[in-house]
XYZ file of C-alpha atoms in Angstrom:
490
model
C 80.820 80.443 86.628
C 84.369 79.828 87.382
C 86.276 76.675 87.797
C 86.457 76.489 91.751
C 82.972 75.961 91.797
C 83.874 72.680 90.185
C 87.451 71.879 91.918
C 86.509 69.766 94.610
C 89.985 68.708 95.627
C 90.820 72.317 96.317
C 87.718 73.919 96.569
C 87.347 73.173 100.228
C 89.994 73.847 102.859
C 91.473 71.605 104.772
C 90.464 71.499 108.791
C 94.182 71.770 109.157
C 94.536 74.822 107.074
C 93.635 78.096 109.143
C 94.472 81.953 108.651
C 97.721 81.533 110.248
C 98.458 78.636 107.763
C 97.640 81.161 104.893
C 100.032 83.535 106.300
C 102.950 81.605 106.330
C 102.262 80.138 102.989
C 101.935 83.566 101.769
C 104.822 84.817 103.208
C 106.831 82.335 101.403
C 105.831 83.994 98.184
C 107.457 87.545 98.932
C 109.723 89.033 96.705
C 112.983 89.019 98.302
C 115.557 91.883 97.899
C 117.580 90.158 94.959
C 114.701 89.650 93.023
C 113.894 93.145 93.594
C 117.177 94.237 92.649
C 117.019 92.315 89.464
C 113.899 94.364 88.630
C 115.617 97.555 89.252
C 119.016 96.808 87.213
C 116.533 95.661 84.092
C 115.199 99.247 84.037
C 111.588 97.752 84.580
C 111.846 95.416 82.008
C 111.001 92.378 83.816
C 107.940 93.837 84.896
C 106.478 93.809 81.197
C 105.743 90.330 81.671
C 103.254 91.154 84.841
C 100.181 91.563 83.120
C 100.352 88.325 80.532
C 101.791 86.295 83.508
C 98.606 87.561 85.429
C 96.346 86.250 82.646
C 97.863 83.330 82.733
C 97.716 82.538 86.373
C 94.107 83.648 86.413
C 93.212 81.238 82.934
C 94.560 78.483 85.493
C 92.049 79.448 88.295
C 89.305 79.078 85.042
C 88.894 82.764 85.315
C 88.957 85.194 81.534
C 90.473 88.244 82.305
C 87.081 89.788 80.926
C 85.315 88.296 84.173
C 86.767 90.542 86.463
C 84.726 93.232 84.277
C 81.632 92.006 86.286
C 82.838 93.551 89.205
C 82.393 96.882 87.520
C 85.726 98.451 88.621
C 86.650 101.875 90.354
C 90.870 102.171 89.536
C 92.736 104.457 91.427
C 96.557 105.044 90.853
C 98.808 107.964 92.470
C 101.470 109.046 94.393
C 100.054 110.379 97.554
C 96.159 109.958 98.602
C 95.476 106.818 96.376
C 94.573 104.987 99.506
C 92.706 107.914 100.977
C 90.860 107.996 97.906
C 89.864 104.620 97.457
C 88.965 104.485 101.552
C 86.568 107.457 100.477
C 85.114 106.200 97.241
C 84.028 102.706 98.844
C 82.719 104.693 101.683
C 80.562 106.764 99.593
C 79.584 103.560 97.377
C 78.704 101.757 100.598
C 75.886 105.008 101.048
C 74.477 104.120 97.867
C 70.632 103.922 98.266
C 70.673 100.521 96.588
C 72.652 99.177 99.536
C 75.627 98.123 97.146
C 77.874 95.408 98.275
C 81.138 96.740 98.027
C 84.821 95.208 97.685
C 87.957 96.879 98.399
C 91.677 96.105 97.702
C 94.261 98.288 99.030
C 97.981 97.824 100.302
C 99.757 97.716 102.367
C 98.166 96.361 105.415
C 98.968 97.699 108.942
C 98.455 95.268 111.465
C 96.838 91.962 109.738
C 97.093 91.067 105.804
C 93.301 90.539 105.301
C 92.943 94.284 105.610
C 93.572 94.508 102.378
C 90.782 92.795 101.170
C 87.337 94.151 102.538
C 83.873 94.157 101.848
C 81.482 96.141 103.029
C 84.275 98.089 105.094
C 84.955 95.233 107.129
C 88.169 93.100 106.286
C 87.553 89.376 105.396
C 87.081 87.310 108.280
C 89.960 85.022 108.920
C 88.321 81.753 107.850
C 87.078 83.456 104.534
C 90.411 84.793 104.068
C 92.047 81.311 104.266
C 89.456 79.727 102.158
C 90.030 81.948 99.515
C 93.930 81.867 99.981
C 93.884 77.903 99.603
C 91.359 77.818 96.971
C 93.983 80.275 94.579
C 97.053 78.332 96.147
C 95.841 74.717 95.526
C 94.343 75.702 92.349
C 98.019 77.440 91.193
C 100.002 74.491 92.431
C 97.488 71.829 90.886
C 99.045 69.820 87.978
C 96.078 70.154 85.642
C 95.442 71.946 83.921
C 99.038 73.417 83.245
C 100.143 76.855 83.287
C 100.499 78.750 80.164
C 104.136 79.701 80.013
C 104.560 83.336 78.810
C 108.115 83.525 78.251
C 110.948 80.597 79.307
C 111.289 82.430 82.626
C 107.748 82.692 83.610
C 107.306 81.691 87.465
C 105.083 78.668 88.572
C 103.425 80.868 91.651
C 102.704 84.760 91.376
C 104.582 86.699 94.006
C 103.240 88.136 97.143
C 101.271 91.556 95.743
C 100.179 89.285 92.548
C 98.667 86.421 94.619
C 96.584 88.824 96.899
C 95.620 90.922 93.584
C 94.431 87.592 92.161
C 93.220 86.423 95.480
C 91.133 89.481 95.868
C 89.574 89.641 92.276
C 88.650 85.870 92.902
C 87.057 86.792 96.493
C 85.250 89.504 95.182
C 83.775 87.269 92.201
C 82.791 84.453 94.651
C 81.116 87.093 97.067
C 79.176 88.757 94.317
C 80.030 92.457 95.029
C 78.645 94.906 92.792
C 81.589 97.178 92.684
C 85.283 96.751 93.366
C 87.442 99.576 94.168
C 90.981 98.779 93.207
C 94.291 100.787 94.800
C 97.258 100.038 92.610
C 100.351 99.063 94.132
C 103.035 100.512 92.300
C 102.855 102.547 89.228
C 99.940 101.103 86.875
C 101.144 99.949 83.524
C 102.881 96.972 84.979
C 101.075 96.720 88.386
C 99.037 93.579 88.655
C 95.900 95.396 89.188
C 96.289 96.436 85.839
C 94.590 93.042 84.719
C 91.326 94.423 84.637
C 90.680 95.343 81.245
C 87.335 97.482 81.506
C 86.739 99.535 84.866
C 83.994 101.570 84.790
C 86.029 104.762 85.646
C 89.720 105.142 86.682
C 91.353 107.835 88.838
C 94.830 109.337 89.396
C 95.687 110.768 92.926
C 98.247 113.614 93.051
C 101.518 112.474 91.660
C 105.252 112.873 93.232
C 108.465 111.161 92.972
C 108.684 107.985 94.566
C 109.781 104.256 93.423
C 112.564 105.585 91.416
C 114.424 102.706 91.040
C 111.125 100.872 89.467
C 109.313 103.858 88.117
C 112.146 106.038 86.804
C 113.547 109.114 87.996
C 111.668 111.936 86.803
C 107.930 113.041 87.001
C 107.464 112.273 83.408
C 108.539 108.959 83.850
C 106.586 108.352 87.001
C 103.288 109.897 85.268
C 103.950 107.348 82.462
C 103.220 104.267 84.523
C 100.862 105.699 86.882
C 98.730 106.637 83.719
C 99.289 103.304 82.238
C 95.630 102.240 83.789
C 93.929 104.472 81.537
C 91.917 102.207 79.228
C 90.196 102.957 75.494
C 87.269 105.133 76.201
C 86.907 104.867 79.956
C 86.449 107.879 81.644
C 89.358 109.221 83.854
C 89.468 111.892 86.798
C 92.630 113.353 87.962
C 93.487 115.712 90.661
C 95.688 118.676 90.054
C 99.233 117.553 88.924
C 102.524 119.316 88.170
C 102.634 120.612 84.833
C 105.256 118.051 83.627
C 102.797 115.339 84.797
C 99.655 116.599 83.535
C 100.887 116.969 80.063
C 101.809 112.976 80.287
C 98.394 112.230 81.478
C 96.693 114.144 78.949
C 98.615 112.752 76.274
C 97.880 109.193 77.472
C 94.142 109.803 77.880
C 94.042 111.240 74.024
C 96.179 107.796 72.960
C 93.183 106.109 74.439
C 90.344 108.398 73.410
C 89.582 108.353 77.353
C 87.758 111.597 78.450
C 89.691 113.375 81.308
C 88.445 115.633 83.934
C 90.789 117.827 86.320
C 88.698 117.517 89.863
C 89.557 120.512 91.851
C 89.863 120.092 95.898
C 86.658 119.884 97.586
C 85.302 123.353 98.585
C 84.087 123.535 102.129
C 80.706 124.800 100.770
C 80.439 121.956 98.496
C 77.203 120.270 99.229
C 79.252 117.281 99.417
C 81.146 118.448 102.265
C 78.052 119.183 104.189
C 78.821 116.765 106.660
C 82.558 117.197 107.036
C 85.257 114.692 106.032
C 85.884 111.273 108.055
C 89.497 111.166 107.426
C 91.027 114.408 108.801
C 93.422 117.085 106.906
C 93.322 119.649 104.548
C 94.921 117.533 101.883
C 92.248 115.326 102.024
C 89.910 117.432 100.589
C 91.808 116.739 97.228
C 91.423 112.935 97.681
C 87.558 113.665 98.498
C 86.709 115.670 95.579
C 88.607 112.642 93.440
C 86.311 109.988 94.890
C 83.012 112.099 94.847
C 83.737 112.450 91.128
C 84.654 108.824 90.527
C 81.649 107.781 92.444
C 79.265 109.986 90.408
C 80.812 108.747 87.217
C 80.561 105.426 88.352
C 76.428 105.650 89.329
C 76.130 107.427 85.795
C 77.861 104.963 83.797
C 76.213 101.879 85.435
C 72.909 103.387 85.302
C 72.396 103.419 89.053
C 72.782 107.331 89.770
C 70.261 108.463 92.499
C 70.655 112.033 91.952
C 71.841 114.769 94.703
C 74.726 114.588 96.828
C 73.398 113.266 100.024
C 74.733 109.677 99.689
C 77.961 111.592 98.546
C 78.269 113.634 101.847
C 77.224 110.769 103.991
C 79.893 108.500 102.682
C 82.634 111.096 102.824
C 81.610 111.838 106.701
C 82.035 107.799 107.245
C 85.209 106.947 105.319
C 88.088 105.764 107.770
C 91.422 105.060 106.930
C 93.727 103.804 109.896
C 97.125 104.918 109.625
C 96.679 108.049 108.047
C 96.239 111.458 109.858
C 95.036 109.173 113.039
C 94.975 110.379 116.457
C 94.752 107.943 119.519
C 95.618 108.124 123.300
C 97.989 105.841 124.733
C 95.766 102.720 126.722
C 98.571 102.655 129.316
C 99.850 106.275 129.948
C 96.856 108.763 130.121
C 99.359 111.872 129.168
C 100.727 110.253 126.050
C 99.085 111.286 122.606
C 100.034 109.341 119.394
C 99.635 110.799 116.192
C 100.409 108.380 113.494
C 100.370 108.857 109.556
C 101.883 106.778 106.965
C 103.557 109.927 104.931
C 106.776 108.882 102.808
C 107.013 111.329 100.193
C 108.209 115.141 100.817
C 104.786 116.309 99.362
C 102.872 114.208 101.956
C 105.235 114.699 104.563
C 104.804 118.464 104.569
C 101.052 117.702 104.886
C 101.487 115.561 107.834
C 103.213 118.095 109.450
C 101.071 120.654 108.840
C 98.401 118.503 110.286
C 100.532 117.670 112.983
C 101.473 121.228 113.910
C 97.661 121.928 114.189
C 96.674 118.543 115.974
C 99.457 118.809 118.925
C 98.681 119.723 121.966
C 101.038 122.862 123.052
C 102.878 122.698 125.796
C 103.101 118.773 125.483
C 106.603 117.590 124.658
C 106.940 116.848 121.115
C 108.829 113.411 119.989
C 109.316 112.231 116.613
C 109.218 108.477 115.896
C 110.669 108.006 112.057
C 111.247 105.160 109.871
C 113.970 105.876 106.996
C 113.031 103.262 104.147
C 115.964 102.086 102.425
C 114.647 103.511 98.926
C 113.773 106.781 100.334
C 115.905 109.864 100.642
C 115.166 110.122 104.486
C 117.058 113.653 104.659
C 114.534 115.213 102.192
C 111.393 113.584 104.187
C 112.757 115.145 107.322
C 113.875 118.476 105.784
C 110.152 118.882 104.433
C 108.711 117.706 107.824
C 110.822 120.086 109.935
C 110.181 123.145 107.347
C 106.418 122.431 107.057
C 105.760 121.940 110.770
C 107.609 125.137 111.940
C 105.806 127.058 108.603
C 102.268 125.664 110.284
C 103.195 126.218 114.186
C 104.205 129.919 113.248
C 107.603 128.931 115.138
C 110.081 126.059 115.547
C 107.984 122.995 116.926
C 109.685 122.291 120.052
C 110.892 118.851 119.510
C 111.985 117.006 122.879
C 113.371 114.166 121.276
C 113.454 111.751 118.194
C 113.522 107.870 117.806
C 114.288 105.711 114.560
C 113.824 102.326 114.205
C 113.646 99.769 111.249
C 110.175 98.593 110.285
C 111.226 94.959 112.367
C 108.042 93.608 114.278
C 108.376 89.879 114.975
C 105.132 89.812 116.956
C 103.214 89.035 113.934
C 103.568 87.064 110.891
C 101.676 89.406 109.156
C 104.354 91.963 109.478
C 107.148 89.792 108.072
C 109.103 91.601 105.417
C 111.394 89.735 103.019
C 111.917 92.609 100.650
C 114.746 94.179 102.512
C 117.979 92.529 102.878
C 118.097 92.407 107.170
C 121.679 94.014 107.372
C 120.815 97.020 105.470
C 117.631 97.980 107.916
C 119.553 99.793 110.174
C 122.065 102.083 108.251
C 119.592 104.285 107.011
C 118.294 105.008 110.526
C 121.337 105.784 111.574
C 121.899 108.131 108.694
C 118.542 109.709 109.417
C 119.126 110.082 112.936
C 121.989 112.124 112.768
C 120.632 114.311 110.401
C 117.657 115.213 112.471
C 119.627 115.638 115.660
C 121.270 118.475 113.414
C 118.088 120.040 112.174
C 116.198 119.817 115.217
C 118.714 120.078 117.591
C 117.718 117.429 119.859
C 118.587 113.659 120.773
C 117.980 111.047 118.253
C 117.936 107.467 119.348
C 118.196 104.570 117.007
C 116.525 101.470 118.232
C 116.483 98.029 116.595
C 112.683 97.507 116.010
C 109.163 99.156 116.508
C 108.264 97.586 120.101
C 111.720 98.474 121.167
C 111.206 101.807 119.948
C 107.519 102.102 121.571
C 108.588 101.029 124.868
C 111.413 103.611 124.962
C 108.880 106.392 124.033
C 106.775 105.453 126.415
C 109.308 104.907 129.517
C 110.883 108.565 128.575
C 107.005 110.020 128.449
C 106.366 108.294 131.950
C 109.219 109.818 133.232
C 108.362 113.419 131.957
C 106.751 115.986 134.048
C 104.100 116.863 131.806
C 102.070 115.631 128.684
C 104.003 114.024 125.518
C 102.948 113.919 121.726
C 104.501 111.698 119.149
C 104.270 111.895 115.890
C 105.095 108.530 114.160
C 105.457 108.884 110.477
C 107.626 107.554 107.591
C 106.209 104.350 106.263
C 102.780 102.705 106.815
C 104.880 99.620 107.993
C 105.793 101.685 110.756
C 102.314 103.291 111.516
C 100.990 99.571 111.353
C 103.452 98.250 114.149
C 102.675 101.259 116.431
C 99.195 101.080 115.827
C 99.453 97.025 117.112
C 101.961 97.565 120.059
C 101.092 100.933 121.283
C 97.124 100.610 120.819
C 96.459 96.932 120.011
C 94.109 97.490 116.971
C 93.411 99.643 114.321
């Protein structure tokens, strides 16, 4: 039993503190851009304290790290598709004949932060989110028991993502879930989700170059971090990887005596794919296959293998993952179709482009809405998008216009982002717009926020003679803002 069952001063939420209060307090824990810069300049050494600090925070709340083993965790790392893999896995486990209670922790959120912590396919209700938030928040702020200091510079409170990880684990224990599917935030070795010591099974989705500032500049360095979730003797399943990355994964698995199996993409004839995939896109066959392998292994290792593929097929068909290869019609303008995908690496951008080329409606005018994150090479992403879309369409996609904007979306506190300096947000948008204008030979505008960009596109679409098809991509933060402003929901 955890301490919070007995912590009467903090266990019950004050009636004056609701979900919005929780979001405001959570936003105050965000890592600002100066701290991120310190981590980068340290070569990642500051992150080496992450897991010991997470254990100390858990202990203050009355949780031993070993308590999290009761959640029978499926732990997934990767560069591309780890979130989709987790969504598939949670959906599959939700179709298990035993009617399992399934927890899912992912990031980032699209519209509301409570999306990150789901149970049985639904985000935590606002009142439950607030309850668990303040149980953790008040418990960590309490003077008794004192926090065990890992080193002289240990913080008194975990930062944003670490706090949410701790809160998710706390909530899953309180809710009595039968299984928790955890998506790594960044990397793996020092990621806060790696506080779980004995997952039932681990998965590594496709790897690529991303987050070089914190993970390293080479695929080998990045693979080392991602493979850090591998545990002693725990089976690990991997999607096919570049040779250099696979060599690192194999070495880390061997060092920890963890059986490693590489999973091929799901074939159309596979019985598990009999009912199709709930998340569209050919590249999702890789993520679906990995999820199916993880769930089969989980069922076998927990003594809950129902046999057959019916539950796997049902889960793959029912899976949903908003903001990834998602299409919706504008509720205000029937002639305007939005195609949104949170691609943010060259490989995922190419997959997004192929999906868009197949899903768009010729002869609709094509418009690009893009966010160039400061950490990423926008030119490489745009080059990948332009080339792959043209190759998939058999000819250059006739882009009519493009709009670039930062992830500014002040309508919701959930969307507040203190991790980027404000004055730096427009610079990459202007550079990306100039690059795309030359590449696609179309006008490219830069606007100050997501709402301004959406309204601009809607006005242009309303004035156009025919239908308009918009591809919004470049970051999940952008996609979440578009879903909120242009659609009003997930």
